[in-house]
Coordinates of N, CA, C and O in Angstrom, one line a residue:
M1 N 97.9 -56.6 94.1 CA 97.8 -55.8 92.9 C 97.4 -56.7 91.7 O 96.6 -56.3 90.9
K2 N 97.9 -57.9 91.6 CA 97.6 -58.8 90.6 C 96.1 -59.2 90.6 O 95.4 -59.2 89.6
R3 N 95.5 -59.4 91.8 CA 94.1 -59.7 91.9 C 93.3 -58.5 91.5 O 92.2 -58.6 90.8
I4 N 93.7 -57.3 91.9 CA 92.9 -56.1 91.5 C 92.9 -55.9 90.0 O 91.9 -55.6 89.4
L5 N 94.1 -56.1 89.3 CA 94.2 -56.0 87.9 C 93.3 -57.1 87.2 O 92.6 -56.8 86.2
D6 N 93.3 -58.3 87.8 CA 92.5 -59.4 87.2 C 91.0 -59.0 87.3 O 90.3 -59.2 86.3
L7 N 90.6 -58.5 88.4 CA 89.2 -58.1 88.5 C 88.8 -57.0 87.6 O 87.7 -57.1 86.9
V8 N 89.6 -55.9 87.5 CA 89.2 -54.8 86.7 C 89.2 -55.2 85.2 O 88.3 -54.9 84.5
V9 N 90.3 -55.9 84.8 CA 90.4 -56.3 83.4 C 89.3 -57.3 83.0 O 88.7 -57.2 81.9
A10 N 89.0 -58.2 83.9 CA 88.0 -59.3 83.6 C 86.6 -58.6 83.5 O 85.8 -59.0 82.6
L11 N 86.3 -57.7 84.3 CA 85.0 -57.0 84.3 C 84.9 -56.2 83.0 O 83.8 -56.3 82.3
I12 N 85.9 -55.5 82.6 CA 85.9 -54.7 81.3 C 85.8 -55.6 80.1 O 85.0 -55.4 79.2
A13 N 86.6 -56.7 80.1 CA 86.6 -57.6 79.0 C 85.2 -58.3 78.9 O 84.7 -58.5 77.8
F14 N 84.6 -58.7 80.0 CA 83.3 -59.4 79.9 C 82.3 -58.4 79.4 O 81.4 -58.8 78.6
F15 N 82.3 -57.2 79.8 CA 81.4 -56.2 79.3 C 81.5 -56.0 77.8 O 80.5 -56.0 77.1
I16 N 82.8 -55.9 77.3 CA 83.0 -55.7 75.9 C 82.6 -56.9 75.1 O 82.0 -56.8 74.0
L17 N 82.9 -58.1 75.7 CA 82.6 -59.4 75.0 C 81.2 -59.9 75.2 O 80.9 -61.0 74.7
S18 N 80.4 -59.2 76.0 CA 79.1 -59.8 76.3 C 78.2 -60.0 75.1 O 77.5 -61.0 75.1
P19 N 78.2 -59.2 74.0 CA 77.5 -59.6 72.8 C 77.9 -60.9 72.2 O 77.1 -61.7 71.8
V20 N 79.3 -61.0 72.1 CA 79.8 -62.3 71.6 C 79.4 -63.5 72.5 O 79.0 -64.5 72.0
F21 N 79.5 -63.3 73.8 CA 79.1 -64.3 74.8 C 77.7 -64.7 74.5 O 77.4 -65.9 74.5
L22 N 76.8 -63.8 74.3 CA 75.3 -64.1 74.2 C 75.1 -64.8 72.8 O 74.3 -65.8 72.8
V23 N 75.8 -64.4 71.8 CA 75.6 -65.0 70.5 C 76.1 -66.4 70.5 O 75.4 -67.4 70.0
I24 N 77.3 -66.7 71.0 CA 77.8 -68.0 71.1 C 76.9 -68.9 72.0 O 76.7 -70.1 71.6
A25 N 76.5 -68.4 73.1 CA 75.6 -69.2 74.0 C 74.3 -69.6 73.3 O 73.9 -70.7 73.4
L26 N 73.7 -68.7 72.5 CA 72.5 -69.0 71.8 C 72.8 -70.0 70.7 O 72.0 -71.0 70.5
L27 N 73.9 -69.9 70.0 CA 74.2 -70.8 68.9 C 74.4 -72.2 69.5 O 73.9 -73.2 68.9
L28 N 75.2 -72.3 70.6 CA 75.5 -73.6 71.2 C 74.2 -74.2 71.8 O 74.0 -75.5 71.7
A29 N 73.4 -73.4 72.4 CA 72.1 -73.9 73.0 C 71.2 -74.6 71.9 O 70.6 -75.6 72.1
F30 N 71.2 -73.9 70.7 CA 70.4 -74.5 69.6 C 71.2 -75.7 69.0 O 70.5 -76.7 68.7
H31 N 72.5 -75.6 68.9 CA 73.3 -76.7 68.3 C 73.2 -78.0 69.1 O 73.1 -79.1 68.6
F32 N 73.4 -77.8 70.4 CA 73.4 -79.0 71.3 C 72.0 -79.3 71.9 O 71.8 -80.3 72.6
R33 N 71.0 -78.4 71.7 CA 69.7 -78.6 72.2 C 69.7 -78.7 73.7 O 69.1 -79.6 74.3
G34 N 70.4 -77.9 74.3 CA 70.6 -77.9 75.8 C 71.5 -76.8 76.3 O 71.7 -75.8 75.6
S35 N 72.1 -77.0 77.4 CA 73.0 -76.0 78.0 C 74.2 -75.8 77.1 O 74.8 -76.7 76.6
P36 N 74.5 -74.5 76.9 CA 75.7 -74.2 76.0 C 77.0 -74.2 76.8 O 78.1 -74.0 76.3
F37 N 76.9 -74.5 78.1 CA 78.1 -74.5 79.0 C 78.6 -75.8 79.4 O 77.9 -76.8 79.5
F38 N 79.9 -75.9 79.6 CA 80.6 -77.1 80.1 C 81.1 -76.7 81.5 O 81.9 -75.7 81.6
M39 N 80.8 -77.4 82.5 CA 81.3 -77.2 83.9 C 81.9 -78.4 84.4 O 81.5 -79.5 84.2
Q40 N 83.1 -78.2 85.0 CA 83.8 -79.3 85.6 C 84.6 -78.9 86.8 O 85.1 -77.8 86.9
Q41 N 84.7 -79.8 87.8 CA 85.5 -79.5 89.0 C 87.0 -79.5 88.6 O 87.5 -80.4 87.9
R42 N 87.7 -78.5 89.1 CA 89.1 -78.3 88.9 C 89.8 -77.8 90.1 O 89.2 -77.1 90.9
P43 N 91.1 -78.2 90.4 CA 91.8 -77.7 91.5 C 92.4 -76.3 91.2 O 92.9 -76.0 90.2
G44 N 92.2 -75.4 92.2 CA 92.7 -74.0 92.0 C 93.9 -73.8 93.0 O 94.7 -74.8 93.3
M45 N 94.1 -72.6 93.4 CA 95.2 -72.3 94.3 C 95.1 -73.0 95.6 O 94.0 -73.1 96.2
G46 N 96.2 -73.6 96.0 CA 96.1 -74.4 97.3 C 95.4 -75.7 97.1 O 94.9 -76.3 98.1
E47 N 95.1 -76.1 95.8 CA 94.4 -77.3 95.5 C 92.9 -77.3 95.9 O 92.3 -78.3 96.0
R48 N 92.4 -76.0 96.1 CA 91.0 -75.9 96.4 C 90.2 -76.1 95.2 O 90.5 -75.6 94.1
I49 N 89.1 -76.9 95.3 CA 88.3 -77.3 94.2 C 87.3 -76.2 93.8 O 86.6 -75.7 94.7
F50 N 87.1 -75.9 92.5 CA 86.1 -75.0 92.1 C 85.5 -75.5 90.8 O 86.1 -76.5 90.2
S51 N 84.5 -74.9 90.3 CA 83.8 -75.4 89.0 C 84.2 -74.4 87.9 O 83.9 -73.2 87.9
I52 N 85.0 -74.9 86.9 CA 85.4 -74.1 85.8 C 84.3 -74.0 84.8 O 83.5 -75.0 84.7
L53 N 84.1 -72.9 84.2 CA 83.0 -72.7 83.2 C 83.6 -72.4 81.8 O 84.4 -71.5 81.7
K54 N 83.2 -73.2 80.8 CA 83.6 -73.0 79.5 C 82.4 -73.2 78.6 O 81.4 -73.7 79.0
F55 N 82.5 -72.7 77.3 CA 81.5 -73.0 76.3 C 81.6 -74.5 75.9 O 82.7 -75.0 75.8
K56 N 80.5 -75.1 75.7 CA 80.5 -76.6 75.4 C 80.9 -76.7 73.9 O 80.4 -76.0 73.0
T57 N 81.9 -77.6 73.6 CA 82.3 -77.8 72.2 C 82.1 -79.3 71.8 O 82.4 -79.6 70.6
M58 N 81.7 -80.1 72.7 CA 81.6 -81.6 72.4 C 80.2 -82.0 72.7 O 79.6 -81.6 73.7
S59 N 79.7 -83.0 71.9 CA 78.4 -83.6 72.2 C 78.5 -84.6 73.3 O 79.6 -84.9 73.8
D60 N 77.4 -85.1 73.8 CA 77.3 -86.1 74.8 C 77.1 -87.5 74.3 O 76.6 -88.4 74.9
R61 N 77.5 -87.7 73.0 CA 77.3 -89.0 72.4 C 78.0 -90.1 73.1 O 79.2 -90.0 73.6
K62 N 77.3 -91.3 73.3 CA 77.8 -92.4 74.0 C 77.8 -93.7 73.2 O 77.1 -93.8 72.2
D63 N 78.6 -94.7 73.6 CA 78.6 -95.9 72.8 C 77.5 -96.8 73.3 O 76.6 -96.4 74.2
S64 N 77.4 -98.1 72.9 CA 76.3 -99.0 73.2 C 76.3 -99.3 74.7 O 75.3 -99.8 75.3
E65 N 77.5 -99.1 75.4 CA 77.6 -99.4 76.8 C 77.3 -98.2 77.7 O 77.5 -98.3 78.9
G66 N 77.0 -97.1 77.1 CA 76.7 -95.9 77.8 C 77.9 -95.1 78.2 O 77.8 -94.1 79.0
K67 N 79.1 -95.4 77.6 CA 80.3 -94.6 77.8 C 80.5 -93.5 76.8 O 80.1 -93.7 75.6
L68 N 81.0 -92.4 77.2 CA 81.2 -91.3 76.3 C 82.2 -91.7 75.2 O 83.2 -92.4 75.4
L69 N 81.9 -91.3 73.9 CA 82.8 -91.6 72.8 C 84.1 -90.8 73.0 O 84.1 -89.8 73.7
P70 N 85.1 -91.2 72.3 CA 86.4 -90.4 72.3 C 86.1 -88.9 71.9 O 85.2 -88.6 71.2
D71 N 87.0 -88.0 72.4 CA 86.8 -86.6 72.1 C 86.7 -86.3 70.7 O 85.9 -85.5 70.2
S72 N 87.5 -87.0 69.8 CA 87.6 -86.7 68.4 C 86.2 -87.0 67.8 O 85.9 -86.4 66.7
D73 N 85.4 -88.0 68.3 CA 84.1 -88.3 67.8 C 83.0 -87.4 68.3 O 81.9 -87.3 67.7
R74 N 83.3 -86.7 69.4 CA 82.3 -85.8 70.0 C 82.4 -84.4 69.7 O 81.5 -83.6 69.9
L75 N 83.6 -84.0 69.2 CA 83.9 -82.6 68.9 C 83.2 -82.3 67.6 O 83.4 -82.8 66.5
T76 N 82.2 -81.4 67.6 CA 81.4 -81.0 66.5 C 82.1 -79.9 65.6 O 83.1 -79.3 66.1
S77 N 81.6 -79.7 64.4 CA 82.2 -78.7 63.6 C 82.1 -77.3 64.2 O 83.1 -76.5 64.1
L78 N 81.0 -77.0 64.8 CA 80.9 -75.7 65.4 C 81.8 -75.6 66.7 O 82.4 -74.6 66.9
G79 N 81.8 -76.7 67.4 CA 82.7 -76.8 68.6 C 84.1 -76.6 68.2 O 84.9 -75.9 68.9
R80 N 84.5 -77.2 67.1 CA 85.9 -77.1 66.6 C 86.3 -75.7 66.3 O 87.4 -75.2 66.6
A81 N 85.3 -75.0 65.6 CA 85.6 -73.6 65.2 C 85.7 -72.7 66.5 O 86.6 -71.9 66.5
I82 N 84.9 -73.0 67.5 CA 84.9 -72.1 68.7 C 86.2 -72.5 69.5 O 86.8 -71.6 70.0
R83 N 86.5 -73.7 69.5 CA 87.7 -74.1 70.3 C 89.0 -73.6 69.6 O 89.9 -73.1 70.3
S84 N 89.1 -73.7 68.3 CA 90.3 -73.3 67.6 C 90.5 -71.8 67.7 O 91.6 -71.3 67.6
S85 N 89.4 -71.0 67.9 CA 89.6 -69.5 68.0 C 89.7 -69.1 69.5 O 89.7 -67.9 69.8
S86 N 89.6 -70.1 70.4 CA 89.7 -69.9 71.9 C 88.5 -69.2 72.4 O 88.6 -68.7 73.6
L87 N 87.4 -69.1 71.7 CA 86.2 -68.4 72.2 C 85.6 -69.2 73.3 O 84.8 -68.7 74.1
D88 N 85.9 -70.5 73.4 CA 85.3 -71.3 74.4 C 85.8 -70.9 75.8 O 85.2 -71.3 76.8
E89 N 86.8 -70.1 75.9 CA 87.4 -69.7 77.2 C 86.7 -68.5 77.7 O 86.9 -68.2 78.9
I90 N 85.9 -67.8 77.0 CA 85.3 -66.5 77.4 C 84.5 -66.7 78.8 O 84.7 -65.8 79.6
P91 N 83.7 -67.7 79.0 CA 83.0 -67.8 80.3 C 84.0 -67.9 81.5 O 83.5 -67.6 82.6
Q92 N 85.2 -68.2 81.3 CA 86.2 -68.3 82.4 C 86.4 -66.9 83.0 O 87.0 -66.7 84.1
L93 N 86.1 -65.8 82.3 CA 86.1 -64.5 82.8 C 85.3 -64.4 84.1 O 85.6 -63.6 85.0
L94 N 84.2 -65.2 84.2 CA 83.4 -65.2 85.4 C 84.1 -65.9 86.5 O 83.9 -65.5 87.7
N95 N 84.9 -66.9 86.2 CA 85.7 -67.5 87.2 C 86.8 -66.5 87.8 O 87.1 -66.5 89.0
V96 N 87.3 -65.7 86.9 CA 88.3 -64.7 87.3 C 87.6 -63.6 88.2 O 88.1 -63.3 89.3
I97 N 86.4 -63.2 87.8 CA 85.7 -62.2 88.6 C 85.3 -62.8 90.0 O 85.4 -62.0 91.0
A98 N 85.0 -64.1 90.0 CA 84.7 -64.7 91.3 C 85.9 -65.0 92.2 O 85.8 -65.4 93.3
G99 N 87.1 -64.7 91.6 CA 88.4 -64.9 92.4 C 88.9 -66.4 92.4 O 89.8 -66.7 93.1
Q100 N 88.3 -67.2 91.6 CA 88.7 -68.6 91.5 C 89.9 -68.8 90.6 O 90.7 -69.7 90.7
M101 N 90.0 -67.9 89.6 CA 91.1 -67.9 88.6 C 91.7 -66.6 88.4 O 91.2 -65.6 88.9
S102 N 92.8 -66.6 87.7 CA 93.5 -65.3 87.3 C 93.5 -65.3 85.8 O 93.2 -66.3 85.2
L103 N 93.7 -64.1 85.3 CA 93.9 -64.1 83.8 C 95.1 -64.8 83.3 O 95.1 -65.5 82.3
I104 N 96.2 -64.7 84.1 CA 97.4 -65.4 83.8 C 97.8 -66.4 84.9 O 97.8 -66.0 86.1
G105 N 98.2 -67.6 84.5 CA 98.6 -68.6 85.5 C 98.6 -70.0 84.9 O 98.1 -70.2 83.8
P106 N 99.0 -71.0 85.6 CA 98.9 -72.4 85.1 C 97.5 -72.8 84.9 O 96.6 -72.5 85.6
R107 N 97.2 -73.5 83.8 CA 95.9 -73.9 83.5 C 95.4 -74.9 84.5 O 96.1 -75.8 84.9
P108 N 94.1 -74.8 85.0 CA 93.6 -75.7 85.9 C 93.3 -77.1 85.2 O 92.6 -77.1 84.2
L109 N 93.8 -78.1 85.8 CA 93.7 -79.5 85.2 C 92.6 -80.3 85.9 O 91.9 -79.8 86.8
L110 N 92.6 -81.6 85.6 CA 91.6 -82.4 86.3 C 91.9 -82.7 87.7 O 93.1 -82.9 88.1
V111 N 90.9 -82.9 88.5 CA 91.1 -83.2 89.9 C 91.7 -84.6 90.1 O 92.5 -84.8 91.0
A112 N 91.5 -85.5 89.1 CA 92.0 -86.8 89.1 C 93.5 -86.8 89.1 O 94.2 -87.8 89.4
Y113 N 94.1 -85.7 88.6 CA 95.6 -85.7 88.4 C 96.3 -85.3 89.7 O 97.5 -85.5 89.8
L114 N 95.6 -84.8 90.7 CA 96.2 -84.4 92.0 C 97.1 -85.4 92.6 O 98.3 -85.1 93.0
P115 N 96.7 -86.7 92.8 CA 97.6 -87.6 93.4 C 98.8 -88.1 92.5 O 99.7 -88.8 93.0
L116 N 98.8 -87.7 91.3 CA 99.8 -88.1 90.3 C 101.0 -87.1 90.3 O 102.0 -87.5 89.7
Y117 N 100.8 -85.9 90.8 CA 101.9 -84.9 90.7 C 103.0 -85.3 91.7 O 102.8 -85.8 92.8
N118 N 104.3 -85.0 91.2 CA 105.4 -85.1 92.1 C 105.6 -83.8 92.8 O 104.8 -82.8 92.6
E119 N 106.5 -83.7 93.8 CA 106.6 -82.4 94.5 C 106.9 -81.2 93.7 O 106.5 -80.1 94.0
H120 N 107.7 -81.4 92.6 CA 108.0 -80.3 91.7 C 106.7 -79.8 91.0 O 106.5 -78.6 91.0
Q121 N 106.0 -80.7 90.5 CA 104.8 -80.4 89.8 C 103.7 -79.8 90.6 O 102.9 -79.0 90.2
K122 N 103.6 -80.1 91.9 CA 102.6 -79.6 92.8 C 102.7 -78.1 93.0 O 101.8 -77.4 93.4
K123 N 103.9 -77.6 92.7 CA 104.1 -76.1 92.9 C 103.3 -75.3 92.0 O 103.1 -74.1 92.3
R124 N 102.7 -75.9 91.0 CA 101.8 -75.1 90.1 C 100.6 -74.6 90.8 O 99.9 -73.7 90.3
H125 N 100.3 -75.2 91.9 CA 99.1 -74.8 92.7 C 99.4 -73.7 93.7 O 98.5 -73.5 94.5
E126 N 100.5 -73.1 93.7 CA 100.9 -72.1 94.6 C 100.3 -70.7 94.2 O 100.4 -69.7 94.9
V127 N 99.8 -70.6 93.0 CA 99.1 -69.4 92.5 C 97.8 -69.8 91.9 O 97.5 -70.9 91.7
R128 N 96.9 -68.7 91.7 CA 95.7 -69.0 91.0 C 95.9 -69.5 89.6 O 96.8 -69.1 88.9
P129 N 95.1 -70.5 89.2 CA 95.2 -71.0 87.8 C 94.7 -69.8 86.9 O 94.0 -68.9 87.3
G130 N 95.2 -69.9 85.6 CA 94.8 -68.8 84.7 C 94.1 -69.3 83.4 O 94.1 -70.5 83.1
I131 N 93.5 -68.3 82.7 CA 92.9 -68.6 81.4 C 94.0 -68.9 80.4 O 93.8 -69.7 79.5
T132 N 95.1 -68.1 80.5 CA 96.3 -68.4 79.7 C 97.5 -68.4 80.6 O 97.4 -68.0 81.8
G133 N 98.6 -68.9 80.1 CA 99.8 -69.0 81.0 C 101.1 -69.2 80.2 O 101.1 -69.3 78.9
W134 N 102.2 -69.3 80.9 CA 103.5 -69.5 80.3 C 103.6 -70.8 79.4 O 104.2 -70.8 78.3
A135 N 102.9 -71.8 79.9 CA 102.9 -73.1 79.1 C 102.1 -72.9 77.9 O 102.4 -73.5 76.8
Q136 N 101.0 -72.2 77.9 CA 100.1 -72.0 76.8 C 100.8 -71.3 75.6 O 100.6 -71.6 74.5
V137 N 101.7 -70.3 76.0 CA 102.3 -69.6 74.9 C 103.6 -70.3 74.4 O 104.3 -69.8 73.6
H138 N 103.9 -71.5 75.0 CA 105.1 -72.2 74.6 C 104.7 -73.6 74.1 O 105.4 -74.6 74.3
G139 N 103.5 -73.7 73.6 CA 103.1 -75.0 73.0 C 101.7 -75.5 73.3 O 101.2 -76.3 72.6
R140 N 101.1 -75.0 74.4 CA 99.8 -75.3 74.8 C 99.6 -76.9 74.9 O 100.3 -77.5 75.6
N141 N 98.8 -77.5 74.0 CA 98.6 -78.9 74.1 C 99.5 -79.7 73.2 O 99.4 -80.9 73.1
A142 N 100.4 -79.0 72.5 CA 101.3 -79.6 71.6 C 102.7 -80.0 72.2 O 103.6 -80.5 71.6
I143 N 102.8 -79.8 73.5 CA 104.1 -80.2 74.2 C 103.7 -81.3 75.2 O 102.6 -81.5 75.6
S144 N 104.8 -81.9 75.8 CA 104.6 -83.0 76.7 C 104.1 -82.5 78.1 O 104.3 -81.3 78.4
W145 N 103.5 -83.4 78.9 CA 103.1 -83.0 80.2 C 104.3 -82.5 81.0 O 104.2 -81.5 81.7
E146 N 105.4 -83.2 80.9 CA 106.6 -82.7 81.7 C 107.1 -81.3 81.3 O 107.4 -80.5 82.2
E147 N 107.1 -81.0 80.0 CA 107.4 -79.7 79.6 C 106.4 -78.7 80.1 O 106.8 -77.6 80.5
K148 N 105.1 -79.0 80.0 CA 104.1 -78.1 80.5 C 104.2 -77.8 82.0 O 104.2 -76.6 82.4
F149 N 104.5 -78.8 82.8 CA 104.6 -78.6 84.2 C 105.9 -77.8 84.6 O 105.9 -77.0 85.5
D150 N 107.0 -78.1 83.8 CA 108.2 -77.3 84.1 C 108.0 -75.8 83.8 O 108.4 -74.9 84.5
L151 N 107.2 -75.5 82.7 CA 106.9 -74.1 82.4 C 106.0 -73.5 83.4 O 106.1 -72.3 83.8
D152 N 105.0 -74.3 83.9 CA 104.1 -73.8 85.0 C 104.9 -73.4 86.2 O 104.6 -72.4 86.8
V153 N 105.8 -74.3 86.6 CA 106.6 -74.0 87.8 C 107.5 -72.8 87.6 O 107.7 -72.0 88.5
Y154 N 108.1 -72.7 86.4 CA 108.9 -71.5 86.1 C 108.1 -70.3 86.3 O 108.6 -69.3 86.9
Y155 N 106.8 -70.3 85.9 CA 106.0 -69.1 86.0 C 105.7 -68.8 87.5 O 105.9 -67.6 88.0
V156 N 105.4 -69.8 88.3 CA 105.1 -69.6 89.7 C 106.3 -69.0 90.4 O 106.2 -68.1 91.3
Q157 N 107.5 -69.4 90.0 CA 108.7 -69.0 90.7 C 109.3 -67.6 90.2 O 110.2 -67.1 90.8
N158 N 108.7 -67.2 89.1 CA 109.2 -66.0 88.4 C 108.1 -64.9 88.1 O 108.4 -64.0 87.3
V159 N 107.0 -65.1 88.7 CA 105.8 -64.2 88.3 C 106.1 -62.7 88.6 O 106.5 -62.4 89.6
T160 N 105.9 -61.9 87.5 CA 106.1 -60.5 87.6 C 105.0 -59.8 86.7 O 104.5 -60.5 85.8
F161 N 104.8 -58.6 86.8 CA 103.9 -57.9 85.9 C 104.4 -57.9 84.5 O 103.6 -58.2 83.5
M162 N 105.7 -57.8 84.3 CA 106.3 -57.8 82.9 C 106.2 -59.2 82.3 O 105.9 -59.3 81.1
L163 N 106.3 -60.3 83.1 CA 106.1 -61.6 82.6 C 104.7 -61.8 82.2 O 104.4 -62.4 81.1
D164 N 103.8 -61.3 83.0 CA 102.3 -61.4 82.6 C 102.0 -60.7 81.3 O 101.3 -61.2 80.5
L165 N 102.7 -59.5 81.2 CA 102.4 -58.7 79.9 C 103.0 -59.5 78.7 O 102.3 -59.5 77.7
R166 N 104.1 -60.1 78.9 CA 104.7 -60.9 77.8 C 103.7 -62.0 77.4 O 103.5 -62.3 76.2
I167 N 103.1 -62.7 78.4 CA 102.2 -63.8 78.1 C 101.0 -63.3 77.4 O 100.5 -64.0 76.5
V168 N 100.5 -62.1 77.8 CA 99.3 -61.6 77.2 C 99.5 -61.3 75.7 O 98.7 -61.7 74.8
L169 N 100.7 -60.7 75.4 CA 101.0 -60.4 74.0 C 101.2 -61.6 73.2 O 100.8 -61.7 72.0
A170 N 101.9 -62.6 73.8 CA 102.1 -63.9 73.1 C 100.8 -64.6 72.9 O 100.6 -65.3 71.9
T171 N 99.9 -64.5 73.9 CA 98.6 -65.2 73.7 C 97.8 -64.7 72.6 O 97.2 -65.5 71.8
V172 N 97.8 -63.4 72.4 CA 97.1 -62.8 71.3 C 97.6 -63.3 70.0 O 96.9 -63.7 69.1
S173 N 99.0 -63.4 69.9 CA 99.6 -63.9 68.7 C 99.2 -65.4 68.4 O 98.9 -65.8 67.3
K174 N 99.2 -66.2 69.5 CA 98.9 -67.6 69.4 C 97.5 -67.8 69.0 O 97.2 -68.7 68.1
V175 N 96.6 -67.0 69.5 CA 95.1 -67.1 69.2 C 94.9 -66.9 67.7 O 94.2 -67.6 67.0
F176 N 95.5 -65.8 67.2 CA 95.3 -65.4 65.8 C 95.9 -66.5 64.9 O 95.4 -66.8 63.8
R177 N 97.1 -67.1 65.3 CA 97.7 -68.2 64.5 C 97.1 -69.5 64.7 O 97.5 -70.5 64.0
R178 N 96.3 -69.6 65.8 CA 95.7 -70.9 66.2 C 96.7 -72.0 66.4 O 96.5 -73.1 65.8
E179 N 97.7 -71.8 67.1 CA 98.8 -72.8 67.4 C 98.5 -73.5 68.7 O 98.1 -73.0 69.7
G180 N 98.9 -74.8 68.7 CA 99.0 -75.6 69.9 C 97.6 -76.0 70.4 O 97.5 -76.4 71.6
I181 N 96.6 -75.9 69.6 CA 95.2 -76.3 70.1 C 95.2 -77.8 70.5 O 94.6 -78.2 71.5
S182 N 95.8 -78.6 69.6 CA 95.7 -80.0 69.8 C 97.1 -80.6 70.1 O 98.1 -80.0 69.8
S183 N 97.1 -81.8 70.7 CA 98.4 -82.5 70.9 C 98.7 -83.1 69.6 O 98.0 -83.1 68.6
R184 N 99.9 -83.9 69.6 CA 100.3 -84.5 68.4 C 99.4 -85.6 68.0 O 99.2 -85.9 66.8
D185 N 98.7 -86.3 68.9 CA 97.9 -87.5 68.6 C 96.4 -87.3 69.1 O 95.7 -88.3 69.1
S186 N 96.0 -86.1 69.4 CA 94.6 -86.0 70.0 C 94.1 -84.6 69.7 O 94.9 -83.7 69.4
V187 N 92.8 -84.5 69.7 CA 92.2 -83.2 69.4 C 92.3 -82.3 70.7 O 92.1 -81.1 70.6
T188 N 92.6 -82.8 71.8 CA 92.8 -82.1 73.0 C 94.2 -82.4 73.5 O 95.2 -82.0 73.0
M189 N 94.3 -83.1 74.7 CA 95.5 -83.4 75.3 C 95.4 -84.8 75.8 O 94.4 -85.2 76.4
E190 N 96.4 -85.6 75.7 CA 96.4 -87.0 76.2 C 96.2 -87.0 77.7 O 96.6 -86.0 78.4
V191 N 95.7 -88.1 78.3 CA 95.6 -88.2 79.7 C 96.9 -88.2 80.4 O 97.8 -88.9 80.0
F192 N 97.1 -87.5 81.5 CA 98.3 -87.5 82.3 C 98.3 -88.7 83.2 O 97.3 -89.0 83.9
K193 N 99.3 -89.5 83.1 CA 99.4 -90.8 83.9 C 100.5 -90.7 85.0 O 100.8 -91.8 85.6
G194 N 101.1 -89.6 85.2 CA 102.1 -89.5 86.2 C 103.5 -89.5 85.5 O 103.6 -89.9 84.4
T195 N 104.5 -89.1 86.3 CA 105.9 -89.1 85.8 C 106.8 -89.5 86.9 O 106.5 -89.1 88.1
N196 N 107.9 -90.1 86.6 CA 108.9 -90.4 87.6 C 110.1 -89.5 87.7 O 111.0 -89.7 88.5
T197 N 110.1 -88.5 86.8 CA 111.2 -87.5 86.8 C 111.0 -86.4 87.8 O 109.9 -86.1 88.2
K198 N 112.1 -85.8 88.3 CA 112.1 -84.7 89.3 C 111.3 -85.1 90.5 O 110.4 -84.3 90.9

């Protein structure tokens, strides 16, 4: 039932948001003078790897050694506006339609983090990753990794239609208030380096 709801709602949402999708894609293509999309390999349910699709919000600026500059230096003013309003997440509706993601679930993180999870944290991959989730409405990037993973596992172990509905309503509120977009010390989220707890 959850997959059917995901598919129906994602199709309707993408149809309604398609004008916004096209406008943002054109703006970013002109702004970055290239592809308006950001694609990256992420682990999904069962740790199966897929390509997540988002609108691009950072430039590809590099230092003298050819390494990408820090996120704070590459995040453009237009990218910041799109990120703060969560419009960069719209392309992920296509991931939901393809069955790689759910509307609600733990956010898909970097493939490089897979060997760093402990047994408790690995449980976050027992369901499809989501565009939004329990951790996102409880702080998003403004909470610690350990708090984030505990919230993810709580969702996995307690997923119900009513919990998903609560998350949807809370997400709408968070988006309008633009809360938790950045961590305490970064424009995104600090790199996860593993944990020895649980």
